Coordinates of C-alpha atoms and ligand atoms in Angstrom, one line a residue:
M1 CA -63.2 -91.2 121.3
D2 CA -60.3 -92.2 123.6
E3 CA -60.6 -89.8 126.6
E4 CA -56.9 -90.1 127.3
A5 CA -55.9 -89.0 123.8
R6 CA -58.4 -86.2 124.2
L7 CA -56.8 -85.0 127.5
A8 CA -53.3 -85.3 125.9
E9 CA -54.5 -83.1 123.1
L10 CA -55.9 -80.6 125.6
R11 CA -52.7 -80.5 127.5
R12 CA -50.7 -79.8 124.3
Y13 CA -52.4 -76.4 124.1
R14 CA -51.4 -75.6 127.6
I15 CA -54.5 -73.6 128.3
L16 CA -55.8 -75.0 131.6
D17 CA -55.6 -72.6 134.5
T18 CA -54.2 -69.8 132.5
D19 CA -55.4 -66.2 133.1
P20 CA -58.2 -64.6 131.1
E21 CA -57.0 -63.4 127.7
P22 CA -58.6 -60.7 125.4
Q23 CA -58.7 -63.1 122.4
F24 CA -61.0 -65.5 124.3
D25 CA -62.9 -62.8 126.1
R26 CA -63.7 -61.1 122.8
V27 CA -65.2 -64.3 121.3
A28 CA -67.4 -64.6 124.4
D29 CA -68.4 -61.0 124.2
I30 CA -69.3 -61.3 120.5
A31 CA -71.4 -64.4 121.3
K32 CA -73.2 -62.5 124.1
R33 CA -74.1 -59.6 121.8
Q34 CA -74.9 -61.7 118.8
F35 CA -77.3 -63.9 120.6
G36 CA -78.5 -61.5 123.2
V37 CA -77.8 -63.8 126.1
P38 CA -76.5 -62.8 129.6
I39 CA -73.7 -65.3 129.7
A40 CA -71.3 -66.6 127.1
L41 CA -68.3 -68.8 127.9
V42 CA -65.2 -70.3 126.3
A43 CA -64.5 -73.4 128.3
F44 CA -62.1 -76.3 128.3
M45 CA -63.0 -79.7 129.6
D46 CA -60.4 -81.3 131.8
A47 CA -60.7 -84.8 133.3
E48 CA -62.9 -83.8 136.2
R49 CA -63.8 -80.1 135.7
N50 CA -64.8 -77.5 133.2
F51 CA -62.2 -74.8 133.1
L52 CA -63.8 -71.4 132.1
K53 CA -61.2 -69.5 130.1
A54 CA -63.6 -66.7 129.2
R55 CA -66.4 -66.3 131.7
G56 CA -67.6 -62.8 131.5
S57 CA -68.8 -61.7 135.0
L58 CA -69.2 -65.2 136.4
P59 CA -67.6 -65.3 139.8
F60 CA -66.0 -68.8 139.3
S61 CA -63.6 -70.3 136.8
D62 CA -64.2 -74.0 137.3
S63 CA -67.3 -76.2 137.5
P64 CA -67.5 -79.9 138.1
R65 CA -67.6 -81.9 134.9
D66 CA -70.4 -84.3 135.8
I67 CA -73.0 -81.6 136.3
S68 CA -71.8 -79.4 133.4
F69 CA -73.7 -79.0 130.1
C70 CA -70.4 -78.8 128.3
G71 CA -69.7 -82.4 129.3
H72 CA -72.4 -83.3 126.8
T73 CA -71.3 -80.8 124.1
I74 CA -67.9 -82.4 123.8
L75 CA -69.4 -85.8 123.0
D76 CA -70.6 -84.7 119.6
D77 CA -69.3 -82.6 116.7
A78 CA -72.6 -80.8 116.3
P79 CA -73.7 -78.2 118.8
T80 CA -75.8 -79.2 121.8
V81 CA -78.9 -77.1 122.2
V82 CA -81.2 -77.2 125.3
R83 CA -84.0 -74.8 124.7
D84 CA -85.5 -75.3 128.1
T85 CA -83.6 -77.2 130.7
L86 CA -86.8 -78.0 132.6
E87 CA -88.2 -79.8 129.5
D88 CA -85.0 -81.9 129.0
E89 CA -84.8 -84.9 131.2
R90 CA -80.9 -84.9 130.9
F91 CA -80.8 -81.7 132.9
R92 CA -84.0 -81.3 134.6
E93 CA -82.5 -82.3 138.0
S94 CA -79.1 -80.5 137.6
P95 CA -78.1 -78.2 140.4
L96 CA -77.1 -75.6 137.8
V97 CA -80.8 -75.4 136.9
H98 CA -82.1 -75.1 140.4
D99 CA -79.2 -73.3 142.3
G100 CA -76.5 -71.0 141.3
P101 CA -76.9 -69.5 137.8
K102 CA -80.4 -71.2 137.4
V103 CA -79.8 -72.2 133.8
R104 CA -82.9 -72.5 131.6
F105 CA -81.2 -72.3 128.2
Y106 CA -78.0 -73.7 127.0
A107 CA -76.4 -73.9 123.6
G108 CA -72.8 -75.1 123.2
A109 CA -70.6 -75.7 120.1
P110 CA -67.6 -78.0 120.6
L111 CA -64.0 -76.9 120.0
V112 CA -63.0 -79.5 117.5
M113 CA -59.3 -79.5 117.0
P114 CA -57.6 -80.4 113.7
S115 CA -56.8 -83.8 115.3
G116 CA -60.6 -84.4 115.7
H117 CA -60.5 -84.1 119.5
R118 CA -63.1 -82.0 121.2
I119 CA -61.3 -80.2 124.0
G120 CA -63.8 -77.5 125.0
T121 CA -66.8 -75.4 124.0
V122 CA -68.1 -72.0 123.2
C123 CA -71.5 -71.8 124.9
L124 CA -74.4 -69.6 125.6
I125 CA -76.5 -69.5 128.8
D126 CA -79.7 -67.8 129.7
T127 CA -81.9 -67.8 132.8
K128 CA -85.0 -68.2 130.6
P129 CA -85.9 -70.6 127.8
R130 CA -85.1 -69.5 124.3
E131 CA -85.5 -70.5 120.7
F132 CA -82.3 -71.4 118.8
S133 CA -82.5 -72.0 115.0
E134 CA -80.2 -74.2 112.8
D135 CA -78.8 -71.0 111.6
D136 CA -78.0 -69.9 115.1
A137 CA -76.3 -73.2 115.7
E138 CA -74.2 -72.7 112.7
R139 CA -73.1 -69.2 113.7
L140 CA -72.2 -70.5 117.2
Q141 CA -70.2 -73.2 115.5
D142 CA -68.4 -70.5 113.5
L143 CA -67.4 -68.7 116.8
A144 CA -66.1 -72.0 118.0
S145 CA -64.0 -72.3 114.9
I146 CA -62.5 -68.9 115.5
V147 CA -61.4 -70.2 118.9
V148 CA -60.0 -73.4 117.4
D149 CA -58.1 -71.4 114.8
H150 CA -56.7 -69.1 117.4
L151 CA -55.7 -72.0 119.7
H152 CA -54.0 -73.8 116.8
M153 CA -52.2 -70.7 115.6
R154 CA -50.9 -70.1 119.1
Y155 CA -49.8 -73.6 119.4
I156 CA -47.8 -73.5 116.2
V157 CA -46.2 -70.1 116.9
G158 CA -45.5 -71.2 120.5
D159 CA -44.0 -74.4 119.1
V160 CA -41.8 -72.5 116.7
H161 CA -40.9 -70.1 119.4
E162 CA -40.0 -73.0 121.7
E163 CA -37.9 -74.6 119.0
I164 CA -36.1 -71.3 118.5
E165 CA -35.6 -71.0 122.2
T166 CA -34.2 -74.6 122.4
R167 CA -32.0 -74.0 119.5
R168 CA -30.8 -70.7 121.0
A169 CA -30.1 -72.4 124.3
A170 CA -28.2 -75.1 122.5
E171 CA -26.2 -72.5 120.6
A172 CA -25.5 -70.7 123.8
E173 CA -24.3 -73.9 125.3
A174 CA -22.1 -74.7 122.3
H175 CA -20.7 -71.2 122.5
R176 CA -20.0 -71.6 126.1
L177 CA -18.2 -74.9 125.5
A178 CA -16.3 -73.4 122.5
F179 CA -15.3 -70.2 124.2
F180 CA -15.0 -71.1 127.9
D181 CA -12.7 -73.4 129.7
A182 CA -14.7 -76.1 131.5
L183 CA -12.5 -76.3 134.6
T184 CA -12.2 -72.7 135.5
G185 CA -15.0 -71.1 133.6
L186 CA -12.6 -68.5 132.2
P187 CA -12.6 -67.6 128.5
N188 CA -10.3 -69.9 126.5
R189 CA -7.8 -69.4 123.7
A190 CA -10.5 -69.1 121.1
A191 CA -12.4 -66.5 123.1
L192 CA -9.2 -64.6 123.7
Q193 CA -8.4 -64.6 120.0
T194 CA -11.9 -63.4 119.2
A195 CA -11.7 -60.7 121.8
M196 CA -8.3 -59.5 120.5
A197 CA -9.7 -59.4 116.9
D198 CA -12.9 -57.6 117.9
G199 CA -11.2 -55.1 120.2
L200 CA -10.8 -55.7 123.9
P201 CA -14.0 -55.3 125.9
F202 CA -12.7 -52.7 128.3
G203 CA -11.7 -49.1 127.9
G204 CA -7.9 -48.9 128.1
K205 CA -7.7 -45.2 128.0
D206 CA -4.3 -44.9 129.6
G207 CA -2.4 -47.8 128.2
L208 CA -2.6 -51.5 127.9
A209 CA -0.7 -54.3 129.7
A210 CA -0.5 -57.9 128.6
L211 CA 0.5 -60.5 131.2
F212 CA 1.5 -64.0 130.3
F213 CA 1.4 -66.4 133.3
D214 CA 2.8 -69.9 133.4
I215 CA 3.1 -72.4 136.3
D216 CA 6.6 -73.7 136.6
D217 CA 6.8 -77.5 136.4
F218 CA 3.0 -78.0 136.5
K219 CA 3.5 -81.6 135.6
A220 CA 5.6 -82.2 138.7
V221 CA 2.8 -80.6 140.8
N222 CA 0.3 -83.0 139.3
D223 CA 2.6 -85.9 139.8
A224 CA 3.4 -85.0 143.4
L225 CA 0.0 -83.9 144.6
G226 CA -2.4 -85.7 142.2
H227 CA -4.6 -84.3 139.4
Q228 CA -7.3 -83.1 141.8
A229 CA -4.9 -80.9 143.6
G230 CA -3.6 -79.7 140.2
D231 CA -7.1 -78.8 139.1
A232 CA -7.8 -77.1 142.4
L233 CA -4.6 -75.0 142.0
L234 CA -5.7 -74.0 138.5
K235 CA -9.1 -73.0 139.8
R236 CA -7.5 -71.0 142.7
I237 CA -5.3 -69.2 140.3
A238 CA -8.2 -68.5 137.9
E239 CA -10.3 -67.2 140.8
S240 CA -7.6 -65.0 142.1
L241 CA -6.9 -63.5 138.6
R242 CA -10.6 -63.0 138.0
R243 CA -11.1 -61.3 141.3
S244 CA -8.3 -58.9 141.0
V245 CA -8.9 -58.0 137.4
G246 CA -12.6 -57.7 137.6
E247 CA -14.1 -55.4 135.0
R248 CA -10.8 -53.7 134.3
G249 CA -9.5 -56.3 132.0
L250 CA -9.7 -59.7 130.4
V251 CA -8.5 -63.0 131.9
A252 CA -8.2 -66.2 129.8
R253 CA -6.8 -69.7 130.3
I254 CA -5.2 -70.6 127.0
S255 CA -3.7 -74.0 127.8
G256 CA -3.2 -76.3 130.7
D257 CA -1.1 -74.1 132.9
E258 CA -1.0 -70.9 130.9
F259 CA -3.1 -67.8 131.6
V260 CA -3.3 -64.5 129.7
V261 CA -4.5 -61.2 131.2
F262 CA -5.0 -57.9 129.5
V263 CA -5.5 -54.9 131.8
D264 CA -5.7 -51.2 131.8
A265 CA -2.2 -50.0 132.6
R266 CA -2.4 -46.5 133.9
R267 CA 0.7 -47.1 135.9
P268 CA 3.0 -49.9 134.8
E269 CA 4.7 -50.1 138.2
Q270 CA 1.3 -50.8 139.7
V271 CA 0.8 -53.8 137.3
E272 CA 4.3 -55.0 138.1
R273 CA 3.6 -54.9 141.8
W274 CA 0.3 -56.7 141.3
A275 CA 2.1 -59.4 139.3
K276 CA 4.6 -59.9 142.0
R277 CA 1.9 -60.2 144.7
L278 CA 0.3 -62.8 142.4
L279 CA 3.5 -64.8 142.4
A280 CA 3.8 -64.6 146.1
E281 CA 0.2 -65.8 146.5
I282 CA 0.8 -68.7 144.1
G283 CA 4.0 -69.5 146.0
R284 CA 2.2 -70.3 149.2
P285 CA 2.8 -74.0 150.0
L286 CA 0.1 -76.2 148.7
A287 CA -0.9 -79.4 150.5
A288 CA -2.8 -82.4 149.3
N289 CA -2.8 -86.1 150.0
G290 CA -0.5 -85.5 152.9
V291 CA 2.1 -84.0 150.6
T292 CA 3.1 -80.3 150.7
A293 CA 4.6 -78.7 147.6
Q294 CA 5.9 -75.3 146.7
V295 CA 4.4 -74.1 143.4
G296 CA 6.2 -71.5 141.4
A297 CA 5.1 -69.5 138.4
S298 CA 6.7 -67.2 136.0
I299 CA 5.2 -64.1 134.4
G300 CA 6.0 -62.2 131.3
L301 CA 4.7 -58.6 131.1
A302 CA 4.5 -56.1 128.2
F303 CA 3.2 -52.6 128.2
G304 CA 1.9 -50.6 125.3
P305 CA -0.1 -47.4 124.6
D306 CA -3.8 -47.4 124.7
K307 CA -4.2 -48.2 121.0
A308 CA -1.5 -51.0 121.1
D309 CA -2.2 -54.1 119.0
P310 CA -3.0 -56.7 121.6
G311 CA -1.6 -59.4 119.4
Q312 CA 1.8 -57.8 119.3
L313 CA 1.7 -57.0 123.1
L314 CA 0.9 -60.6 123.8
T315 CA 3.9 -61.8 121.7
Q316 CA 6.1 -59.5 123.7
A317 CA 4.7 -60.8 127.0
D318 CA 5.3 -64.3 125.7
L319 CA 8.9 -63.4 124.9
A320 CA 9.3 -62.0 128.4
L321 CA 7.9 -65.2 129.8
Q322 CA 10.3 -67.3 127.8
H323 CA 13.1 -65.1 129.1
A324 CA 11.9 -65.6 132.7
K325 CA 11.6 -69.4 132.2
R326 CA 15.2 -69.5 130.9
H327 CA 17.0 -67.1 133.2
Q328 CA 14.7 -66.0 136.0
R329 CA 12.3 -68.8 136.8
G330 CA 9.7 -67.9 139.3
R331 CA 9.9 -64.2 138.5
C332 CA 8.0 -61.6 136.8
V333 CA 9.9 -60.2 133.8
T334 CA 8.9 -57.2 131.7
F335 CA 9.6 -57.3 128.0
S336 CA 12.5 -55.3 126.6
A337 CA 13.7 -55.1 123.0
D338 CA 16.8 -57.2 123.5
M339 CA 14.6 -60.1 124.4
A340 CA 13.1 -60.1 120.9
A341 CA 16.7 -59.9 119.5
S342 CA 17.7 -62.9 121.7
V343 CA 14.7 -64.9 120.6
R344 CA 15.4 -64.1 116.9
R345 CA 18.9 -65.2 117.4
R346 CA 17.9 -68.5 119.0
R347 CA 15.5 -69.1 116.2
R348 CA 18.2 -68.3 113.7
V349 CA 20.7 -70.6 115.4
G350 CA 18.2 -73.5 115.5
Q351 CA 17.4 -73.0 111.8
D352 CA 21.0 -73.0 110.8
L353 CA 22.0 -76.0 112.9
D354 CA 21.1 -78.7 110.4
R355 CA 22.8 -77.0 107.6
A356 CA 25.9 -76.5 109.8
M357 CA 26.1 -80.2 110.5
A358 CA 25.7 -81.1 106.9
A359 CA 28.4 -78.6 105.9
G360 CA 30.8 -79.9 108.6
E361 CA 30.7 -76.4 110.1
I362 CA 30.4 -77.8 113.6
D363 CA 33.7 -79.2 114.7
L364 CA 35.3 -80.6 117.8
A365 CA 38.1 -79.2 119.9
F366 CA 39.8 -81.6 122.4
Q367 CA 41.1 -80.5 125.7
P368 CA 43.9 -82.5 127.4
I369 CA 43.2 -84.3 130.7
V370 CA 46.4 -85.0 132.6
R371 CA 47.6 -87.0 135.6
A372 CA 48.0 -84.9 138.8
G373 CA 51.4 -86.5 139.7
D374 CA 53.5 -85.8 136.6
G375 CA 51.2 -83.9 134.2
G376 CA 51.2 -86.7 131.7
L377 CA 48.5 -86.7 129.1
I378 CA 46.0 -89.5 129.6
G379 CA 42.8 -88.4 127.9
V380 CA 40.9 -85.7 126.1
E381 CA 37.5 -84.1 126.4
A382 CA 35.7 -83.5 123.2
L383 CA 34.1 -80.0 123.1
A384 CA 31.8 -78.9 120.3
R385 CA 32.8 -75.8 118.3
W386 CA 30.7 -73.9 115.8
R387 CA 32.2 -71.0 113.9
H388 CA 29.0 -69.5 112.4
P389 CA 29.7 -67.7 109.1
E390 CA 27.8 -64.6 110.1
L391 CA 27.3 -64.8 113.9
G392 CA 30.9 -65.8 114.5
P393 CA 32.0 -68.4 117.1
L394 CA 29.1 -69.7 119.1
S395 CA 29.4 -71.1 122.6
P396 CA 28.4 -74.7 122.9
L397 CA 26.4 -73.6 125.9
E398 CA 24.2 -71.5 123.5
F399 CA 23.7 -73.9 120.6
I400 CA 23.5 -77.1 122.6
G401 CA 20.8 -75.5 124.8
I402 CA 18.9 -74.5 121.7
A403 CA 19.3 -78.0 120.2
E404 CA 18.0 -79.5 123.4
E405 CA 14.9 -77.3 123.2
T406 CA 14.3 -78.1 119.5
G407 CA 15.1 -81.8 119.7
Q408 CA 17.9 -81.4 117.3
I409 CA 20.2 -82.5 120.1
V410 CA 19.7 -86.2 119.1
E411 CA 21.1 -85.6 115.7
L412 CA 23.8 -83.3 117.0
G413 CA 24.8 -85.7 119.7
R414 CA 25.2 -88.5 117.2
Y415 CA 27.3 -86.2 115.0
I416 CA 29.6 -85.3 117.9
L417 CA 30.0 -88.8 119.1
R418 CA 31.0 -90.1 115.6
R419 CA 33.5 -87.3 115.1
A420 CA 35.0 -87.8 118.6
L421 CA 35.4 -91.5 118.1
A422 CA 36.8 -91.1 114.6
A423 CA 39.5 -88.6 115.9
G424 CA 40.1 -90.7 119.0
R425 CA 41.1 -93.8 117.0
G426 CA 44.4 -92.0 116.2
W427 CA 45.4 -91.7 119.9
P428 CA 45.6 -95.3 121.0
D429 CA 46.5 -94.8 124.7
L430 CA 44.1 -91.8 125.4
F431 CA 40.6 -92.0 126.7
V432 CA 38.1 -89.8 125.0
S433 CA 35.4 -88.1 127.0
V434 CA 32.2 -87.0 125.3
N435 CA 29.5 -84.8 126.8
L436 CA 26.0 -86.1 126.8
S437 CA 23.0 -83.9 127.1
S438 CA 20.4 -85.0 129.6
V439 CA 17.9 -85.2 126.7
Q440 CA 20.1 -87.8 125.0
F441 CA 20.7 -89.6 128.3
Q442 CA 17.0 -90.0 129.0
S443 CA 16.3 -91.5 125.5
T444 CA 15.8 -95.2 125.4
E445 CA 17.7 -95.2 122.1
L446 CA 20.9 -94.0 123.7
V447 CA 22.6 -97.4 124.2
G448 CA 21.8 -98.5 120.7
E449 CA 23.2 -95.3 119.3
I450 CA 26.4 -95.8 121.2
D451 CA 26.7 -99.4 120.1
A452 CA 26.3 -98.3 116.5
A453 CA 28.9 -95.5 116.8
L454 CA 31.4 -97.9 118.5
A455 CA 30.9 -100.6 115.9
E456 CA 31.2 -98.2 113.0
S457 CA 34.4 -96.5 114.2
G458 CA 36.0 -99.6 115.7
F459 CA 36.8 -97.5 118.7
P460 CA 37.4 -99.6 121.9
P461 CA 34.6 -99.0 124.4
R462 CA 37.1 -99.1 127.3
R463 CA 38.6 -95.8 126.0
L464 CA 35.2 -94.1 125.9
E465 CA 34.0 -92.0 128.7
L466 CA 30.6 -90.2 128.8
E467 CA 30.0 -87.1 130.8
L468 CA 26.7 -86.3 132.4
T469 CA 25.7 -83.2 134.1
E470 CA 23.5 -83.2 137.2
S471 CA 20.5 -82.0 135.3
F472 CA 19.9 -85.6 134.1
L473 CA 19.1 -86.5 137.7
L474 CA 15.8 -84.6 137.2
G475 CA 14.7 -87.7 135.4
S476 CA 14.1 -91.0 137.1
V477 CA 16.9 -92.4 139.1
D478 CA 15.9 -95.9 138.1
L479 CA 16.2 -95.1 134.4
A480 CA 19.6 -93.4 135.0
K481 CA 20.8 -96.5 136.9
S482 CA 19.8 -98.9 134.1
Q483 CA 21.3 -96.8 131.4
I484 CA 24.6 -96.6 133.3
D485 CA 24.5 -100.4 133.9
A486 CA 24.0 -101.0 130.2
L487 CA 26.9 -98.8 129.3
H488 CA 29.1 -100.4 132.0
A489 CA 28.3 -103.8 130.5
R490 CA 30.0 -102.6 127.3
G491 CA 33.0 -101.2 129.1
V492 CA 32.1 -97.6 128.7
S493 CA 32.8 -95.4 131.7
I494 CA 30.6 -92.6 133.1
A495 CA 31.7 -89.3 134.6
L496 CA 29.5 -86.9 136.6
D497 CA 30.4 -83.5 135.1
D498 CA 30.3 -80.0 136.8
F499 CA 29.8 -81.6 140.1
G500 CA 28.7 -79.1 142.8
T501 CA 26.8 -76.7 140.6
G502 CA 23.4 -78.1 140.2
Y503 CA 21.0 -80.1 142.2
S504 CA 23.9 -81.9 143.5
S505 CA 23.5 -83.9 146.5
L506 CA 26.3 -86.1 147.6
S507 CA 23.7 -88.8 148.0
Y508 CA 23.5 -89.2 144.2
L509 CA 27.1 -90.3 144.3
R510 CA 26.1 -93.2 146.6
R511 CA 23.0 -94.1 144.5
L512 CA 24.6 -94.2 141.0
P513 CA 27.7 -96.1 140.0
F514 CA 29.8 -93.3 138.4
D515 CA 33.4 -94.0 137.6
K516 CA 34.5 -90.4 137.9
V517 CA 33.5 -87.1 139.3
K518 CA 34.5 -83.9 137.7
I519 CA 34.7 -81.0 140.2
D520 CA 33.3 -77.9 138.7
R521 CA 35.6 -75.0 137.8
S522 CA 33.8 -72.6 140.2
F523 CA 35.3 -74.5 143.2
V524 CA 38.7 -74.8 141.6
T525 CA 38.8 -71.1 140.9
N526 CA 38.1 -70.3 144.6
V527 CA 40.2 -73.0 146.1
G528 CA 43.2 -70.6 146.8
G529 CA 41.2 -67.9 148.6
D530 CA 38.1 -69.5 150.1
P531 CA 38.5 -72.2 152.8
H532 CA 35.0 -73.4 152.1
S533 CA 35.8 -74.3 148.5
L534 CA 38.8 -76.3 149.7
A535 CA 36.7 -78.0 152.4
I536 CA 34.1 -79.0 149.8
V537 CA 36.7 -80.3 147.4
Q538 CA 38.2 -82.4 150.2
C539 CA 34.8 -83.7 151.2
I540 CA 34.1 -84.7 147.6
T541 CA 37.4 -86.4 147.1
G542 CA 37.1 -88.2 150.4
L543 CA 33.6 -89.6 149.5
A544 CA 34.7 -90.4 146.0
R545 CA 37.6 -92.4 147.3
Q546 CA 35.4 -94.4 149.6
L547 CA 33.1 -95.1 146.7
G548 CA 35.9 -96.1 144.4
M549 CA 35.5 -93.1 142.0
R550 CA 38.2 -91.1 140.4
V551 CA 38.2 -87.3 140.7
T552 CA 39.1 -84.8 138.0
A553 CA 39.4 -81.1 138.8
E554 CA 38.3 -78.9 136.0
G555 CA 39.4 -75.4 135.0
I556 CA 42.8 -75.3 136.5
E557 CA 44.5 -72.2 135.4
T558 CA 47.5 -71.8 137.7
E559 CA 50.2 -74.0 139.2
A560 CA 49.0 -72.9 142.7
Q561 CA 45.6 -74.4 142.1
A562 CA 47.1 -77.6 140.8
V563 CA 49.2 -78.0 144.0
L564 CA 46.3 -77.4 146.3
L565 CA 44.0 -79.8 144.4
A566 CA 46.6 -82.5 144.3
A567 CA 47.0 -82.2 148.0
A568 CA 43.1 -82.3 148.4
G569 CA 43.1 -85.7 146.6
C570 CA 42.3 -85.0 142.9
G571 CA 43.9 -87.5 140.7
T572 CA 43.5 -85.9 137.3
F573 CA 43.5 -82.3 136.0
Q574 CA 42.0 -80.4 133.2
G575 CA 42.3 -76.7 132.5
Y576 CA 44.1 -74.0 130.6
H577 CA 47.2 -74.4 132.7
F578 CA 47.6 -77.9 131.1
G579 CA 46.1 -77.1 127.7
K580 CA 43.2 -75.3 126.1
P581 CA 40.7 -77.1 123.9
M582 CA 42.5 -77.6 120.6
P583 CA 42.0 -79.1 117.2
A584 CA 42.5 -82.9 116.8
A585 CA 45.7 -82.3 114.9
A586 CA 47.2 -80.5 117.9
I587 CA 46.4 -83.4 120.2
G588 CA 48.0 -85.7 117.6
E589 CA 51.2 -83.6 117.9
L590 CA 51.1 -83.8 121.7
V591 CA 50.7 -87.6 121.5
A592 CA 53.6 -87.9 119.0
A593 CA 55.9 -85.7 121.1
R594 CA 55.6 -87.5 124.4
P595 CA 57.1 -90.7 125.6
R596 CA 54.8 -93.7 125.2
L597 CA 52.9 -94.6 128.4
A598 CA 50.4 -97.3 129.1
A599 CA 46.8 -96.1 128.7
A600 CA 45.4 -94.8 132.0
G601 CA 42.3 -93.0 133.2
Ligands
C2E1 P1 32.1 -78.8 130.3 O1 31.7 -80.1 129.8 O2 32.2 -78.6 131.8 O3 33.4 -78.4 129.5 C1 34.4 -77.7 130.1 C2 34.3 -76.2 129.8 O4 35.2 -75.5 130.5 C3 34.6 -76.0 128.3 O5 33.9 -74.9 127.8 C4 36.1 -75.6 128.4 O6 36.5 -74.9 127.3 C5 36.1 -74.8 129.6 N1 37.4 -74.8 130.3 C6 38.2 -75.8 130.4 N2 39.3 -75.4 131.1 C7 39.1 -74.1 131.5 C8 39.9 -73.2 132.2 O7 41.0 -73.5 132.7 N3 39.4 -72.0 132.4 C9 38.2 -71.6 131.9 N4 37.7 -70.4 132.1 N5 37.4 -72.5 131.1 C10 37.9 -73.8 130.9 P2 33.1 -74.9 126.5 O8 33.9 -75.7 125.5 O9 32.7 -73.5 126.2 O10 31.9 -75.8 126.8 C11 31.0 -75.4 127.7 C12 30.0 -76.5 128.1 O11 29.2 -76.8 126.9 C13 30.6 -77.8 128.5 O12 31.0 -77.7 129.8 C14 29.5 -78.7 128.2 O13 28.6 -78.8 129.3 C15 28.9 -78.1 127.0 N6 29.4 -78.8 125.8 C16 30.5 -78.6 125.1 N7 30.6 -79.5 124.1 C17 29.5 -80.3 124.2 C18 29.1 -81.4 123.5 O14 29.7 -81.9 122.5 N8 27.9 -82.0 123.9 C19 27.2 -81.6 124.9 N9 26.1 -82.2 125.3 N10 27.6 -80.5 125.7 C20 28.8 -79.9 125.3
MG2 MG1 32.2 -81.9 130.2
MG3 MG1 32.5 -79.6 133.3

């Protein structure tokens, strides 16, 4: 038979060079006693050597194959019997006969595996010649069968065992992938949910704290520093959380830049201090690819008693985080009950918004904009008003902010624009200014929307002004420029609203072709008392004049303010001193009451 296949079969049983084992020793022992021989062996025939698995008291475990008797035994299915080695010309000269064990008698039965391969022997050795009957040969063969059965059994069990092990390892790996985040090695959202359902794996005897952690503007970090740096930052944060929480809590990464921590909270102040330190650590400047960035994060915290429901605590921490993001970015905020109320209210407002539009509950007020010189009415700003049937009048700052978050701003913006243009048609020499949310402004559909609204109302584009706040500048300047150009091409003008409050940099005035700047009310209010405010206003009007932009001062409440601002170079005014936001009909009356003037702006 093919020797290579035989060797492969032998290897399958993984028996070579293993230590003695009782099962094999016992067979050798039985053989010794049954046949009354001094030596009985269980041996396996490797390529070049005979490996003695059970060898009794023999001082060696290997013998060379070429001189071994077993080398003959494995050539035949029937036992090999040599009653006297000196009488057998195959062995007469063998060193085993003359030296070492001085073998005179040998009987060996092959280990014939189920595949038919003979991989070894059970054999008897004596130092004197012996008789060996057919019957003896059969009994020896029986002992060999016991060894074969044992080997085979071991193999099958081992195989099954191995299969189980492999499957177990695969399952463990699948579990790892399903429950641990590949980047940071932290438990993931699924693991967190499981842990929360099964009871948190640490003994919160004194109270429980949930911490919800979110990197501010993580996308910007990735954009500025590259994804590798972003990944490194996440790993650093994960490591720092893991290190400081240790066994006292649970850390999980539940989405790209969000981490959740549950910890023992014996002393809430201690947890708060820790959270603040964490923010300070994250806030260290981060450098990559030759760029340095300051990364911020916000944290929401919630505390509960030891038996607190972790799910509820996590919801509270999330509410606190939302509060931080909205009002105290970069801070650590602890949950309080009014946050839940505020979130409920926001949700309510968002839910009611569609119905309010359909029912015409949202209306527009118009505030006069006048010429500085003679106070003549030249335009109006449309301001959204919502008198909620149960919540009462809502500030546009509130419901527009919510609509921006939910995406309803697109629909609401369309609604406001159409109503403003419909009303404005009745005031042929006034311009109508409409506020645009930055979400609307960044949409590529904006220009199409405005075309449609203009076409539908028949309102002349030249009388339409759109107000943008500086927040839109967070988007791309190139996109802003192309939107403004497209609107200019239609004759629509663009005002920069609330100038001086946000990210304002005078350089934006140079980079984008605004038609008008509206100076924020905060400067106007201070202009009488604070020389800085006056200086800033003068600076803005000076630059605007250079760039060919008009300037409106917002929020003028007194005659004194009007005088100062006129002197500082503001051409148009808006504020309670000249008229509060009012219904369209009231503007209609103002228009009717005044002498006709040419449209101005
Ligand atoms: P804004 O565009 O700067 O509008 C001017 C705000 O100042 C209005 O508040 C107006 O009522 C108020 N105001 C005007 N003159 C005076 C004054 O002399 N004194 C004081 N104390 N306030 C004055 P309002 O109507 O509450 O609107 C607040 C903000 O909400 C607006 O600021 C604008 O950013 C936003 N908004 C209002 N309507 C809309 C809208 O239709 N669309 C969008 N996207 N935003 C809107
Ligand atoms: Mg405005
Ligand atoms: Mg404004």
